[in-house]
Amino acid sequence: METKKGYENYDKVHVAIDCVIFGYYERQLQVLLIQRDFEPVVGEWSLIGGILSEDEDLDAASQRILKYNTGLDNVFMEHVHVFGKVHRDPLARVVSVMYYALINPIDYNHKLIPRMGAKWFPINNIPKLIFDHEEMLKMAFDTLKKKITRMPIGFELLPPKFTMPELIQLYEAILQKSLDKRNLSKKIFSLKILRKHNEKQFNTSKKGAFLYSFDKRKYEALTKKGFLFEI
Amino acid sequence: METKKGYENYDKVHVAIDCVIFGYYERQLQVLLIQRDFEPVVGEWSLIGGILSEDEDLDAASQRILKYNTGLDNVFMEHVHVFGKVHRDPLARVVSVMYYALINPIDYNHKLIPRMGAKWFPINNIPKLIFDHEEMLKMAFDTLKKKITRMPIGFELLPPKFTMPELIQLYEAILQKSLDKRNLSKKIFSLKILRKHNEKQFNTSKKGAFLYSFDKRKYEALTKKGFLFEI
DNA sequence: TCAAAAGTGTTATCGCTACACCCATGC
DNA sequence: GCATGGGTGTAGCGATAACACTTTTGA
C-alpha cells in the first residue's frame, strides 16, 4: 500500500455491479436489458446494474440488484471481469464489477417483475448498448460458452423438469451450432446427475419425451472433485 | 441503475489492486510479498497492492503498482477476482481487485528494486498473510495451475532463452507433480511456438541442453484461434 | 398410413499415456 | 570408462466423433 498511514489520502470511486442476465425461452438464449431513465443516455439500453453501498458486501449487492430487477434470488451468478477505464461512464468515475447470471423460465414466468422497461432480447438481436456494455455482454457470453462445454451448468437455465431434447436444444442455442444428440445425451447420462421421471412431455411431439430433473447433490459431489467434460 | 439522476446519492469506496506476483527461480515457484509498514498490521506480510486513483484506469493502476514494487513493466498480468466483503480490511471499506502477474528472473535480477522489504517466498512456504490475502493467493495459484494446463503461458516465467528441461521443471514446480518429459516436450514442440537456437547451456549437464526462445507472434496467432491444449 | 420427433449402439479414428534406451560430455 | 543429465519413438488404450434406423402416436 505504498507508504501511507491508513487511506485518508486516497481517492474513493463509485463501484457498480453490472449483470448479464441470461434466460432461455422460445428456443433462444436471451439477455435481460433495461432502458435507462436518466441522463446522459435516456432511452438507451443497458445491462441491469446498480451501485455498491459502503456497508454492503459485494456479493450481497449483486444479489440485491438481481432481486430488485427480476424478483428472483438464489440465482446462479458468477463474477467475470472488472471494467475500470476512467471515462467508461461519462457521468462519473465508476468501476464496474461484471457478473453473469442464469435464470430459468419457470421462475421468471411466475415471479419476475420486470421493472422500468426491462425486456428480454435474443442473443443474436441485441440493441446498441450504453458505455462498454457491449464488451461486457460479449465477454459474458464467451465465458458462458466456454464454461458450458466443461461443466453442465445448463440446468440453471431450464425449468426443474425438462426433456433431453430441450437440454440439447439449449446447448445448441448457447454454442450456436448443431450437436449430435446421441453423443451429447450419452455424455450427460454418464455423469449420472439426472433423475428420470415417469412422466412425458407432449409439447413438441406425439411420442412424447421423458422428463428429467437435475440432482444437485450428485452434481456438487462431481464439481468438488473438479470434474470436467468437453462437448 | 435503479431510478436516480446521476450518482450523487450513491456511496464511494476505496478500490485497491492486489497483485499475486509469481516468479520462478531456484527451481521453485515463488511469490513476492511485502511487509506492511502501517497500522493495523505492522510487520505482517501482504500481497503487493495499492489504491486506485480517481483519474487512473484500473489496468494502468495495476501496472503502476507492479512497476513501483518491482521496477518492471510490460508484465503478463491478468485479473482473477474481486474481493468485496465489508470488513475485509479493518481500516476502511476497500474493494480489492486481484490480479496475478508472471515475472521472469532475468528481468527481475537486472531491474528489480525490492522496496519496503519485499521478499520472494516459495509457494510451499508462505507466511501468514493479512486480511483475505491467503484466499487471494490460493485463488491465484489455482488459476495459474488451471491456465497453464491449457495454454503455454509458462514462458512468461522463464528468461528469453531457456532449455526444454528448464521448461519442464517449471511446469512440475507449478503443478506440483512430476511430468513425463517426452510427452510434454512433444506437446510443446507440436505447437511450433519455439525457436531453437544453435547454442547450448551447460549449467546443469555435461552434454548441454539446447536453448529455445518463445515466438510471441506464432503464439498469439494460436491464442486468437482459441487454441487450447491439456497436460 | 404418414409425418414428426424421440430414442438408442457400433465402429473408426485420434490423441493421450506409459514406457526405456542411446547420446554427449566432463571428470 | 563412467556417471550425469539430454534427447528421442512406439504401442496400447480410452475417449471422442461420426453415423442411421426403429419407435410411438396423433392427425
Short mmCIF file of C-alpha atoms (C1' of nucleotides) in Angstrom, two decimals:
data_model
loop_
_atom_site.label_atom_id
_atom_site.label_comp_id
_atom_site.label_asym_id
_atom_site.label_seq_id
_atom_site.Cartn_x
_atom_site.Cartn_y
_atom_site.Cartn_z
CA MET A 1 0.00 0.00 0.00
CA GLU A 2 2.91 2.31 -0.71
CA THR A 3 3.99 4.39 2.28
CA LYS A 4 0.93 5.85 3.89
CA LYS A 5 -0.73 5.54 7.23
CA GLY A 6 -4.27 4.50 6.50
CA TYR A 7 -6.25 5.55 3.50
CA GLU A 8 -7.17 9.18 4.18
CA ASN A 9 -5.14 10.45 1.27
CA TYR A 10 -6.52 8.02 -1.25
CA ASP A 11 -9.39 8.51 -3.65
CA LYS A 12 -12.74 6.82 -3.50
CA VAL A 13 -14.82 5.93 -6.52
CA HIS A 14 -18.24 4.51 -7.24
CA VAL A 15 -18.33 0.75 -7.64
CA ALA A 16 -21.10 -0.51 -9.89
CA ILE A 17 -22.33 -4.03 -10.36
CA ASP A 18 -23.48 -4.88 -13.87
CA CYS A 19 -25.20 -8.18 -14.54
CA VAL A 20 -25.54 -10.02 -17.80
CA ILE A 21 -28.72 -11.96 -17.09
CA PHE A 22 -29.20 -14.92 -19.39
CA GLY A 23 -32.52 -16.65 -19.80
CA TYR A 24 -33.71 -19.30 -22.20
CA TYR A 25 -37.07 -19.34 -23.80
CA GLU A 26 -38.62 -19.69 -27.24
CA ARG A 27 -35.67 -21.91 -28.01
CA GLN A 28 -33.32 -18.97 -27.82
CA LEU A 29 -30.76 -17.70 -25.39
CA GLN A 30 -31.96 -14.28 -24.23
CA VAL A 31 -30.50 -11.42 -22.27
CA LEU A 32 -32.40 -9.12 -19.93
CA LEU A 33 -31.83 -5.44 -20.69
CA ILE A 34 -33.23 -2.24 -19.32
CA GLN A 35 -33.93 1.16 -20.74
CA ARG A 36 -32.06 3.92 -18.95
CA ASP A 37 -34.30 6.58 -17.50
CA PHE A 38 -31.69 9.16 -16.66
CA GLU A 39 -29.05 11.28 -18.32
CA PRO A 40 -26.86 11.21 -20.22
CA VAL A 41 -28.28 8.33 -22.20
CA VAL A 42 -32.03 8.31 -21.59
CA GLY A 43 -33.83 5.70 -23.59
CA GLU A 44 -30.81 3.64 -24.49
CA TRP A 45 -30.48 0.05 -23.45
CA SER A 46 -28.15 -1.13 -20.78
CA LEU A 47 -27.33 -4.15 -18.67
CA ILE A 48 -29.02 -4.50 -15.32
CA GLY A 49 -26.90 -2.65 -12.80
CA GLY A 50 -26.61 -0.74 -9.58
CA ILE A 51 -24.15 0.90 -7.24
CA LEU A 52 -22.48 -0.79 -4.29
CA SER A 53 -23.25 0.70 -0.88
CA GLU A 54 -20.48 1.31 1.60
CA ASP A 55 -21.97 -1.07 4.15
CA GLU A 56 -22.83 -3.87 1.74
CA ASP A 57 -20.83 -6.92 0.72
CA LEU A 58 -20.14 -7.01 -2.99
CA ASP A 59 -21.87 -10.38 -3.43
CA ALA A 60 -24.87 -9.16 -1.46
CA ALA A 61 -25.07 -6.16 -3.77
CA SER A 62 -25.13 -8.36 -6.84
CA GLN A 63 -27.98 -10.42 -5.32
CA ARG A 64 -29.84 -7.28 -4.30
CA ILE A 65 -29.60 -5.83 -7.80
CA LEU A 66 -30.74 -9.05 -9.37
CA LYS A 67 -33.66 -9.35 -7.00
CA TYR A 68 -34.67 -5.72 -7.47
CA ASN A 69 -34.77 -6.14 -11.22
CA THR A 70 -36.16 -9.65 -11.59
CA GLY A 71 -37.78 -10.56 -8.28
CA LEU A 72 -35.53 -13.62 -8.05
CA ASP A 73 -32.99 -14.72 -5.53
CA ASN A 74 -30.80 -17.80 -5.17
CA VAL A 75 -29.74 -17.43 -8.72
CA PHE A 76 -26.58 -18.84 -10.27
CA MET A 77 -24.25 -15.88 -10.58
CA GLU A 78 -20.58 -15.61 -11.27
CA HIS A 79 -18.07 -12.81 -11.45
CA VAL A 80 -16.40 -12.44 -14.81
CA HIS A 81 -14.39 -9.27 -15.03
CA VAL A 82 -13.92 -5.71 -13.84
CA PHE A 83 -14.14 -2.70 -16.09
CA GLY A 84 -12.24 0.32 -14.88
CA LYS A 85 -11.43 2.83 -17.59
CA VAL A 86 -11.59 6.39 -16.27
CA HIS A 87 -14.18 7.64 -18.73
CA ARG A 88 -16.18 4.49 -19.32
CA ASP A 89 -19.17 6.22 -17.74
CA PRO A 90 -19.30 9.91 -18.75
CA LEU A 91 -21.26 10.94 -15.65
CA ALA A 92 -18.77 9.92 -13.00
CA ARG A 93 -15.86 7.71 -12.23
CA VAL A 94 -17.39 4.28 -11.90
CA VAL A 95 -15.54 0.98 -11.66
CA SER A 96 -17.89 -1.76 -12.75
CA VAL A 97 -17.79 -5.32 -11.49
CA MET A 98 -19.44 -7.53 -14.05
CA TYR A 99 -21.33 -10.74 -13.29
CA TYR A 100 -23.38 -13.09 -15.34
CA ALA A 101 -26.47 -14.82 -14.06
CA LEU A 102 -28.51 -17.76 -15.33
CA ILE A 103 -32.25 -17.75 -14.84
CA ASN A 104 -34.79 -20.40 -15.68
CA PRO A 105 -38.08 -19.54 -17.30
CA ILE A 106 -40.42 -21.22 -14.81
CA ASP A 107 -39.05 -18.98 -12.12
CA TYR A 108 -39.27 -15.84 -14.05
CA ASN A 109 -42.67 -16.58 -15.52
CA HIS A 110 -44.07 -16.93 -12.03
CA LYS A 111 -42.12 -14.32 -10.16
CA LEU A 112 -40.35 -11.98 -12.48
CA ILE A 113 -41.46 -8.41 -12.19
CA PRO A 114 -39.74 -6.59 -14.98
CA ARG A 115 -39.08 -3.05 -13.80
CA MET A 116 -38.51 0.15 -15.68
CA GLY A 117 -38.92 -1.41 -19.06
CA ALA A 118 -36.70 -4.42 -18.58
CA LYS A 119 -37.01 -6.63 -21.60
CA TRP A 120 -35.59 -9.89 -22.93
CA PHE A 121 -33.60 -9.78 -26.16
CA PRO A 122 -32.42 -12.82 -28.10
CA ILE A 123 -28.65 -13.05 -28.02
CA ASN A 124 -28.50 -12.60 -31.77
CA ASN A 125 -30.57 -9.47 -31.80
CA ILE A 126 -29.17 -7.17 -29.15
CA PRO A 127 -29.77 -3.42 -29.49
CA LYS A 128 -26.99 -0.88 -29.15
CA LEU A 129 -25.92 -0.71 -25.51
CA ILE A 130 -24.50 2.16 -23.49
CA PHE A 131 -20.89 2.61 -22.41
CA ASP A 132 -18.85 -0.57 -22.53
CA HIS A 133 -21.84 -2.83 -22.00
CA GLU A 134 -21.48 -4.48 -25.40
CA GLU A 135 -17.98 -5.54 -24.47
CA MET A 136 -19.30 -6.84 -21.17
CA LEU A 137 -22.01 -8.82 -22.88
CA LYS A 138 -19.58 -10.32 -25.35
CA MET A 139 -17.24 -11.31 -22.56
CA ALA A 140 -20.02 -12.83 -20.50
CA PHE A 141 -21.31 -14.77 -23.48
CA ASP A 142 -17.83 -16.07 -24.27
CA THR A 143 -17.45 -17.11 -20.65
CA LEU A 144 -20.79 -18.89 -20.70
CA LYS A 145 -19.89 -20.75 -23.89
CA LYS A 146 -16.52 -21.81 -22.56
CA LYS A 147 -17.97 -22.84 -19.24
CA ILE A 148 -20.85 -24.86 -20.59
CA THR A 149 -18.53 -27.02 -22.66
CA ARG A 150 -16.78 -28.09 -19.49
CA MET A 151 -19.45 -28.15 -16.82
CA PRO A 152 -23.12 -28.92 -17.08
CA ILE A 153 -24.33 -25.56 -15.82
CA GLY A 154 -27.06 -25.52 -18.44
CA PHE A 155 -29.59 -26.82 -15.93
CA GLU A 156 -29.70 -23.39 -14.36
CA LEU A 157 -31.42 -22.15 -17.49
CA LEU A 158 -34.08 -24.86 -17.63
CA PRO A 159 -37.20 -25.46 -15.59
CA PRO A 160 -36.95 -28.06 -12.82
CA LYS A 161 -38.26 -30.76 -15.13
CA PHE A 162 -37.05 -30.81 -18.67
CA THR A 163 -36.60 -33.22 -21.54
CA MET A 164 -33.39 -34.36 -23.14
CA PRO A 165 -34.29 -32.71 -26.48
CA GLU A 166 -34.80 -29.45 -24.59
CA LEU A 167 -31.40 -29.73 -22.96
CA ILE A 168 -29.75 -30.44 -26.27
CA GLN A 169 -31.56 -27.57 -27.92
CA LEU A 170 -30.38 -25.27 -25.13
CA TYR A 171 -26.79 -26.29 -25.73
CA GLU A 172 -27.23 -25.64 -29.41
CA ALA A 173 -28.67 -22.21 -28.67
CA ILE A 174 -25.73 -21.30 -26.49
CA LEU A 175 -22.96 -22.76 -28.61
CA GLN A 176 -24.68 -21.67 -31.81
CA LYS A 177 -24.05 -24.87 -33.64
CA SER A 178 -25.81 -28.16 -34.01
CA LEU A 179 -24.72 -31.03 -31.83
CA ASP A 180 -25.05 -34.78 -32.13
CA LYS A 181 -27.94 -35.73 -29.84
CA ARG A 182 -26.67 -39.26 -29.31
CA ASN A 183 -23.22 -38.21 -28.21
CA LEU A 184 -24.41 -35.36 -26.02
CA SER A 185 -27.11 -37.32 -24.23
CA LYS A 186 -24.66 -40.17 -23.70
CA LYS A 187 -22.24 -37.74 -22.09
CA ILE A 188 -24.85 -36.18 -19.85
CA PHE A 189 -26.23 -39.56 -18.79
CA SER A 190 -22.76 -40.80 -17.98
CA LEU A 191 -22.41 -38.07 -15.37
CA LYS A 192 -25.37 -39.60 -13.50
CA ILE A 193 -26.65 -36.24 -12.37
CA LEU A 194 -30.14 -36.65 -13.83
CA ARG A 195 -33.19 -38.27 -12.29
CA LYS A 196 -35.57 -39.74 -14.81
CA HIS A 197 -39.28 -39.28 -14.11
CA ASN A 198 -42.11 -41.48 -15.17
CA GLU A 199 -43.79 -38.62 -16.99
CA LYS A 200 -43.60 -37.48 -20.52
CA GLN A 201 -43.96 -34.09 -22.05
CA PHE A 202 -46.01 -33.93 -25.25
CA ASN A 203 -45.45 -30.28 -26.16
CA THR A 204 -43.36 -30.93 -29.17
CA SER A 205 -44.04 -34.46 -30.27
CA LYS A 206 -46.69 -37.09 -30.46
CA LYS A 207 -44.48 -39.72 -29.00
CA GLY A 208 -43.64 -37.56 -26.03
CA ALA A 209 -40.27 -37.07 -24.33
CA PHE A 210 -39.34 -38.24 -20.87
CA LEU A 211 -38.88 -35.62 -18.19
CA TYR A 212 -35.70 -35.39 -16.16
CA SER A 213 -34.63 -33.34 -13.24
CA PHE A 214 -31.26 -32.30 -12.07
CA ASP A 215 -29.74 -33.95 -8.99
CA LYS A 216 -27.97 -31.05 -7.36
CA ARG A 217 -26.30 -33.20 -4.69
CA LYS A 218 -24.66 -35.51 -7.18
CA TYR A 219 -23.66 -32.55 -9.27
CA GLU A 220 -21.94 -30.84 -6.38
CA ALA A 221 -20.10 -34.03 -5.49
CA LEU A 222 -18.77 -34.03 -9.04
CA THR A 223 -17.72 -30.40 -9.13
CA LYS A 224 -15.93 -30.75 -5.81
CA LYS A 225 -13.77 -33.34 -7.46
CA GLY A 226 -13.08 -30.74 -10.14
CA PHE A 227 -14.76 -32.87 -12.73
CA LEU A 228 -14.78 -31.54 -16.26
CA PHE A 229 -16.15 -32.75 -19.52
CA GLU A 230 -15.99 -31.42 -23.05
CA ILE A 231 -18.63 -31.21 -25.71
CA MET B 1 -29.04 1.93 -12.20
CA GLU B 2 -32.33 1.99 -10.32
CA THR B 3 -34.15 5.31 -10.50
CA LYS B 4 -31.77 8.11 -9.84
CA LYS B 5 -30.43 11.03 -11.81
CA GLY B 6 -26.69 10.65 -11.67
CA TYR B 7 -24.75 9.23 -8.79
CA GLU B 8 -24.79 12.00 -6.17
CA ASN B 9 -26.68 9.88 -3.70
CA TYR B 10 -24.51 6.83 -4.01
CA ASP B 11 -21.56 5.81 -1.90
CA LYS B 12 -17.96 5.78 -2.93
CA VAL B 13 -15.40 3.31 -1.66
CA HIS B 14 -11.68 2.74 -1.97
CA VAL B 15 -10.69 0.39 -4.75
CA ALA B 16 -7.46 -1.50 -4.13
CA ILE B 17 -5.41 -3.51 -6.56
CA ASP B 18 -3.69 -6.54 -5.05
CA CYS B 19 -1.21 -8.50 -7.13
CA VAL B 20 -0.07 -12.05 -6.68
CA ILE B 21 3.34 -11.79 -8.33
CA PHE B 22 4.75 -15.16 -9.33
CA GLY B 23 8.40 -15.66 -10.14
CA TYR B 24 10.41 -18.77 -10.78
CA TYR B 25 13.90 -19.30 -9.53
CA GLU B 26 15.92 -21.90 -7.67
CA ARG B 27 13.63 -24.42 -9.32
CA GLN B 28 10.70 -23.19 -7.28
CA LEU B 29 7.63 -21.12 -7.93
CA GLN B 30 7.89 -18.06 -5.71
CA VAL B 31 5.59 -15.26 -4.68
CA LEU B 32 6.63 -11.68 -3.98
CA LEU B 33 5.34 -10.41 -0.63
CA ILE B 34 5.82 -7.22 1.31
CA GLN B 35 5.92 -6.36 4.96
CA ARG B 36 3.28 -3.83 5.93
CA ASP B 37 4.69 -0.69 7.49
CA PHE B 38 1.47 0.82 8.76
CA GLU B 39 -1.34 0.03 11.12
CA PRO B 40 -3.24 -2.02 11.96
CA VAL B 41 -1.00 -4.88 10.94
CA VAL B 42 2.56 -3.53 11.00
CA GLY B 43 5.15 -6.17 10.26
CA GLU B 44 2.79 -8.73 8.78
CA TRP B 45 3.17 -9.93 5.26
CA SER B 46 0.82 -8.96 2.49
CA LEU B 47 0.44 -9.13 -1.26
CA ILE B 48 1.75 -6.24 -3.30
CA GLY B 49 -1.02 -3.69 -3.50
CA GLY B 50 -2.12 -0.12 -3.85
CA ILE B 51 -5.15 2.09 -4.19
CA LEU B 52 -6.74 3.17 -7.45
CA SER B 53 -6.72 6.91 -8.15
CA GLU B 54 -9.82 8.60 -9.42
CA ASP B 55 -8.14 9.69 -12.66
CA GLU B 56 -6.41 6.41 -13.40
CA ASP B 57 -7.53 3.46 -15.49
CA LEU B 58 -7.74 0.28 -13.48
CA ASP B 59 -5.27 -1.53 -15.73
CA ALA B 60 -2.89 1.41 -15.53
CA ALA B 61 -3.07 1.25 -11.77
CA SER B 62 -2.15 -2.42 -11.76
CA GLN B 63 0.86 -1.69 -13.96
CA ARG B 64 1.84 1.28 -11.81
CA ILE B 65 1.72 -0.79 -8.65
CA LEU B 66 3.72 -3.56 -10.21
CA LYS B 67 6.32 -1.14 -11.51
CA TYR B 68 6.56 0.68 -8.20
CA ASN B 69 7.22 -2.55 -6.37
CA THR B 70 9.37 -4.43 -8.84
CA GLY B 71 10.73 -1.91 -11.33
CA LEU B 72 9.18 -3.89 -14.16
CA ASP B 73 6.67 -3.03 -16.80
CA ASN B 74 5.18 -4.92 -19.71
CA VAL B 75 4.50 -7.83 -17.47
CA PHE B 76 1.95 -10.57 -18.07
CA MET B 77 -0.92 -9.74 -15.76
CA GLU B 78 -4.44 -10.99 -15.56
CA HIS B 79 -7.48 -10.20 -13.48
CA VAL B 80 -8.74 -13.08 -11.40
CA HIS B 81 -11.37 -11.97 -8.96
CA VAL B 82 -12.77 -9.15 -6.85
CA PHE B 83 -12.97 -9.27 -3.07
CA GLY B 84 -15.63 -7.07 -1.60
CA LYS B 85 -16.66 -8.05 1.91
CA VAL B 86 -17.45 -5.00 4.02
CA HIS B 87 -14.94 -5.70 6.76
CA ARG B 88 -12.22 -7.44 4.81
CA ASP B 89 -9.89 -4.53 5.63
CA PRO B 90 -10.47 -3.30 9.18
CA LEU B 91 -9.19 0.20 8.43
CA ALA B 92 -11.69 1.20 5.80
CA ARG B 93 -14.11 -0.07 3.23
CA VAL B 94 -11.89 -1.32 0.46
CA VAL B 95 -12.96 -3.36 -2.53
CA SER B 96 -9.94 -5.21 -3.83
CA VAL B 97 -9.38 -6.17 -7.44
CA MET B 98 -6.98 -9.07 -7.55
CA TYR B 99 -4.55 -9.78 -10.37
CA TYR B 100 -1.79 -12.25 -10.83
CA ALA B 101 1.43 -11.45 -12.63
CA LEU B 102 4.20 -13.61 -14.04
CA ILE B 103 7.76 -12.34 -13.92
CA ASN B 104 10.88 -13.87 -15.32
CA PRO B 105 14.10 -13.96 -13.34
CA ILE B 106 16.40 -12.28 -15.87
CA ASP B 107 14.22 -9.22 -15.74
CA TYR B 108 13.95 -9.05 -12.02
CA ASN B 109 17.59 -9.85 -11.43
CA HIS B 110 18.54 -6.85 -13.53
CA LYS B 111 15.86 -4.38 -12.67
CA LEU B 112 14.01 -5.38 -9.58
CA ILE B 113 14.34 -2.91 -6.78
CA PRO B 114 12.70 -4.59 -3.82
CA ARG B 115 11.04 -1.85 -1.82
CA MET B 116 9.94 -1.78 1.77
CA GLY B 117 11.11 -5.26 2.47
CA ALA B 118 9.57 -7.02 -0.49
CA LYS B 119 10.72 -10.61 -0.50
CA TRP B 120 10.24 -13.78 -2.51
CA PHE B 121 8.69 -16.78 -0.78
CA PRO B 122 8.48 -20.27 -2.24
CA ILE B 123 4.89 -21.21 -2.89
CA ASN B 124 5.10 -24.02 -0.36
CA ASN B 125 6.42 -21.84 2.41
CA ILE B 126 4.21 -18.78 2.58
CA PRO B 127 3.99 -16.87 5.87
CA LYS B 128 0.71 -15.82 7.41
CA LEU B 129 -0.84 -13.06 5.33
CA ILE B 130 -3.09 -10.18 6.32
CA PHE B 131 -6.81 -9.88 5.66
CA ASP B 132 -8.07 -12.20 2.94
CA HIS B 133 -4.74 -12.33 1.14
CA GLU B 134 -4.29 -16.05 1.74
CA GLU B 135 -7.57 -16.68 -0.02
CA MET B 136 -6.41 -14.43 -2.86
CA LEU B 137 -3.14 -16.28 -3.17
CA LYS B 138 -4.85 -19.63 -3.19
CA MET B 139 -7.25 -18.49 -5.89
CA ALA B 140 -4.46 -17.01 -7.99
CA PHE B 141 -2.41 -20.18 -7.68
CA ASP B 142 -5.39 -22.32 -8.65
CA THR B 143 -5.99 -20.07 -11.64
CA LEU B 144 -2.35 -20.31 -12.68
CA LYS B 145 -2.42 -24.10 -12.42
CA LYS B 146 -5.60 -24.40 -14.41
CA LYS B 147 -4.43 -21.94 -17.02
CA ILE B 148 -1.01 -23.46 -17.56
CA THR B 149 -2.51 -26.84 -18.33
CA ARG B 150 -4.38 -25.28 -21.22
CA MET B 151 -2.18 -22.53 -22.54
CA PRO B 152 1.59 -22.32 -22.64
CA ILE B 153 1.88 -19.18 -20.52
CA GLY B 154 4.86 -20.67 -18.70
CA PHE B 155 7.26 -18.76 -20.96
CA GLU B 156 6.43 -15.59 -19.07
CA LEU B 157 8.23 -17.04 -16.08
CA LEU B 158 11.40 -18.01 -17.91
CA PRO B 159 14.28 -15.96 -19.26
CA PRO B 160 14.22 -15.18 -23.00
CA LYS B 161 16.37 -18.22 -23.74
CA PHE B 162 15.67 -21.40 -21.86
CA THR B 163 16.13 -25.13 -22.23
CA MET B 164 13.48 -27.78 -22.52
CA PRO B 165 14.43 -29.35 -19.18
CA GLU B 166 14.00 -25.93 -17.56
CA LEU B 167 10.56 -25.56 -19.07
CA ILE B 168 9.54 -28.99 -17.89
CA GLN B 169 10.88 -28.35 -14.42
CA LEU B 170 8.88 -25.11 -14.29
CA TYR B 171 5.71 -26.98 -15.14
CA GLU B 172 6.47 -29.51 -12.44
CA ALA B 173 7.05 -26.71 -9.93
CA ILE B 174 3.71 -25.12 -10.78
CA LEU B 175 1.62 -28.27 -10.99
CA GLN B 176 3.46 -29.86 -8.08
CA LYS B 177 3.80 -33.21 -9.67
CA SER B 178 6.27 -34.88 -11.96
CA LEU B 179 5.53 -34.94 -15.66
CA ASP B 180 6.68 -37.15 -18.50
CA LYS B 181 9.37 -35.16 -20.30
CA ARG B 182 8.81 -36.92 -23.60
CA ASN B 183 5.11 -36.26 -23.69
CA LEU B 184 5.36 -32.66 -22.54
CA SER B 185 8.16 -31.69 -24.91
CA LYS B 186 6.31 -33.37 -27.76
CA LYS B 187 3.24 -31.31 -26.95
CA ILE B 188 5.15 -28.05 -26.73
CA PHE B 189 7.05 -28.73 -29.95
CA SER B 190 3.85 -29.58 -31.76
CA LEU B 191 2.58 -26.06 -31.10
CA LYS B 192 5.52 -24.69 -33.12
CA ILE B 193 5.88 -21.65 -30.92
CA LEU B 194 9.55 -22.25 -30.06
CA ARG B 195 12.63 -21.17 -31.97
CA LYS B 196 15.59 -23.49 -31.49
CA HIS B 197 18.96 -21.80 -31.17
CA ASN B 198 22.33 -23.18 -32.11
CA GLU B 199 23.60 -22.71 -28.59
CA LYS B 200 23.62 -24.98 -25.63
CA GLN B 201 23.50 -24.32 -21.96
CA PHE B 202 25.90 -26.32 -19.82
CA ASN B 203 24.74 -25.20 -16.37
CA THR B 204 23.29 -28.50 -15.37
CA SER B 205 24.82 -31.13 -17.59
CA LYS B 206 27.96 -32.08 -19.40
CA LYS B 207 26.15 -32.82 -22.60
CA GLY B 208 24.46 -29.43 -22.55
CA ALA B 209 20.86 -28.62 -23.41
CA PHE B 210 19.72 -26.67 -26.44
CA LEU B 211 18.37 -23.19 -25.88
CA TYR B 212 14.98 -22.17 -27.17
CA SER B 213 13.13 -18.93 -27.29
CA PHE B 214 9.50 -18.21 -27.46
CA ASP B 215 7.95 -16.98 -30.71
CA LYS B 216 5.40 -14.48 -29.50
CA ARG B 217 3.88 -13.91 -32.95
CA LYS B 218 3.12 -17.56 -33.53
CA TYR B 219 1.81 -17.86 -30.02
CA GLU B 220 -0.61 -15.01 -30.49
CA ALA B 221 -1.81 -16.45 -33.77
CA LEU B 222 -2.65 -19.62 -31.86
CA THR B 223 -4.43 -17.94 -28.98
CA LYS B 224 -6.52 -15.86 -31.37
CA LYS B 225 -7.83 -19.13 -32.74
CA GLY B 226 -8.67 -20.03 -29.16
CA PHE B 227 -6.23 -22.89 -29.22
CA LEU B 228 -6.03 -24.99 -26.09
CA PHE B 229 -4.03 -27.96 -25.05
CA GLU B 230 -4.00 -30.11 -21.95
CA ILE B 231 -1.15 -31.53 -19.98
"C1'" DT C 1 -50.58 -44.73 -43.22
"C1'" DC C 2 -47.95 -40.96 -42.88
"C1'" DA C 3 -45.41 -37.39 -40.67
"C1'" DA C 4 -42.64 -35.84 -36.97
"C1'" DA C 5 -39.93 -36.11 -33.14
"C1'" DA C 6 -37.80 -39.45 -29.55
"C1'" DG C 7 -34.73 -42.76 -28.53
"C1'" DT C 8 -30.88 -45.75 -28.96
"C1'" DG C 9 -25.35 -48.69 -30.39
"C1'" DT C 10 -21.44 -49.51 -33.02
"C1'" DT C 11 -17.25 -48.55 -35.40
"C1'" DA C 12 -13.18 -45.96 -36.78
"C1'" DT C 13 -10.07 -42.60 -35.59
"C1'" DC C 14 -7.37 -39.79 -32.86
"C1'" DG C 15 -4.97 -38.33 -29.01
"C1'" DC C 16 -3.14 -39.36 -24.72
"C1'" DT C 17 -0.33 -42.18 -21.67
"C1'" DA C 18 3.04 -45.11 -20.42
"C1'" DC C 19 7.33 -46.64 -21.03
"C1'" DA C 20 13.33 -47.42 -21.90
"C1'" DC C 21 17.31 -46.76 -24.23
"C1'" DC C 22 21.14 -44.28 -26.51
"C1'" DC C 23 23.86 -39.89 -26.68
"C1'" DA C 24 27.30 -36.47 -25.50
"C1'" DT C 25 30.42 -34.85 -22.41
"C1'" DG C 26 33.44 -33.74 -18.30
"C1'" DC C 27 35.75 -35.81 -14.97
"C1'" DG D 1 35.26 -45.55 -18.83
"C1'" DC D 2 31.84 -43.99 -16.07
"C1'" DA D 3 28.48 -41.02 -14.21
"C1'" DT D 4 25.15 -37.49 -15.34
"C1'" DG D 5 21.59 -35.31 -17.47
"C1'" DG D 6 19.71 -34.65 -22.51
"C1'" DG D 7 17.22 -36.32 -26.07
"C1'" DT D 8 14.11 -39.25 -28.70
"C1'" DG D 9 9.84 -43.21 -30.68
"C1'" DT D 10 6.26 -46.54 -30.20
"C1'" DA D 11 2.49 -49.35 -28.87
"C1'" DG D 12 -1.80 -49.89 -26.31
"C1'" DC D 13 -5.79 -47.87 -24.62
"C1'" DG D 14 -9.55 -44.93 -23.91
"C1'" DA D 15 -12.25 -41.27 -25.42
"C1'" DT D 16 -14.42 -38.89 -28.99
"C1'" DA D 17 -16.84 -38.36 -33.35
"C1'" DA D 18 -19.42 -39.96 -37.00
"C1'" DC D 19 -23.16 -42.21 -38.39
"C1'" DA D 20 -28.98 -44.40 -39.37
"C1'" DC D 21 -32.70 -46.84 -38.14
"C1'" DT D 22 -36.71 -48.05 -35.18
"C1'" DT D 23 -40.42 -46.44 -32.13
"C1'" DT D 24 -44.51 -44.01 -30.90
"C1'" DT D 25 -48.59 -41.75 -31.75
"C1'" DG D 26 -51.74 -38.05 -33.45
"C1'" DA D 27 -53.70 -36.50 -37.43
#
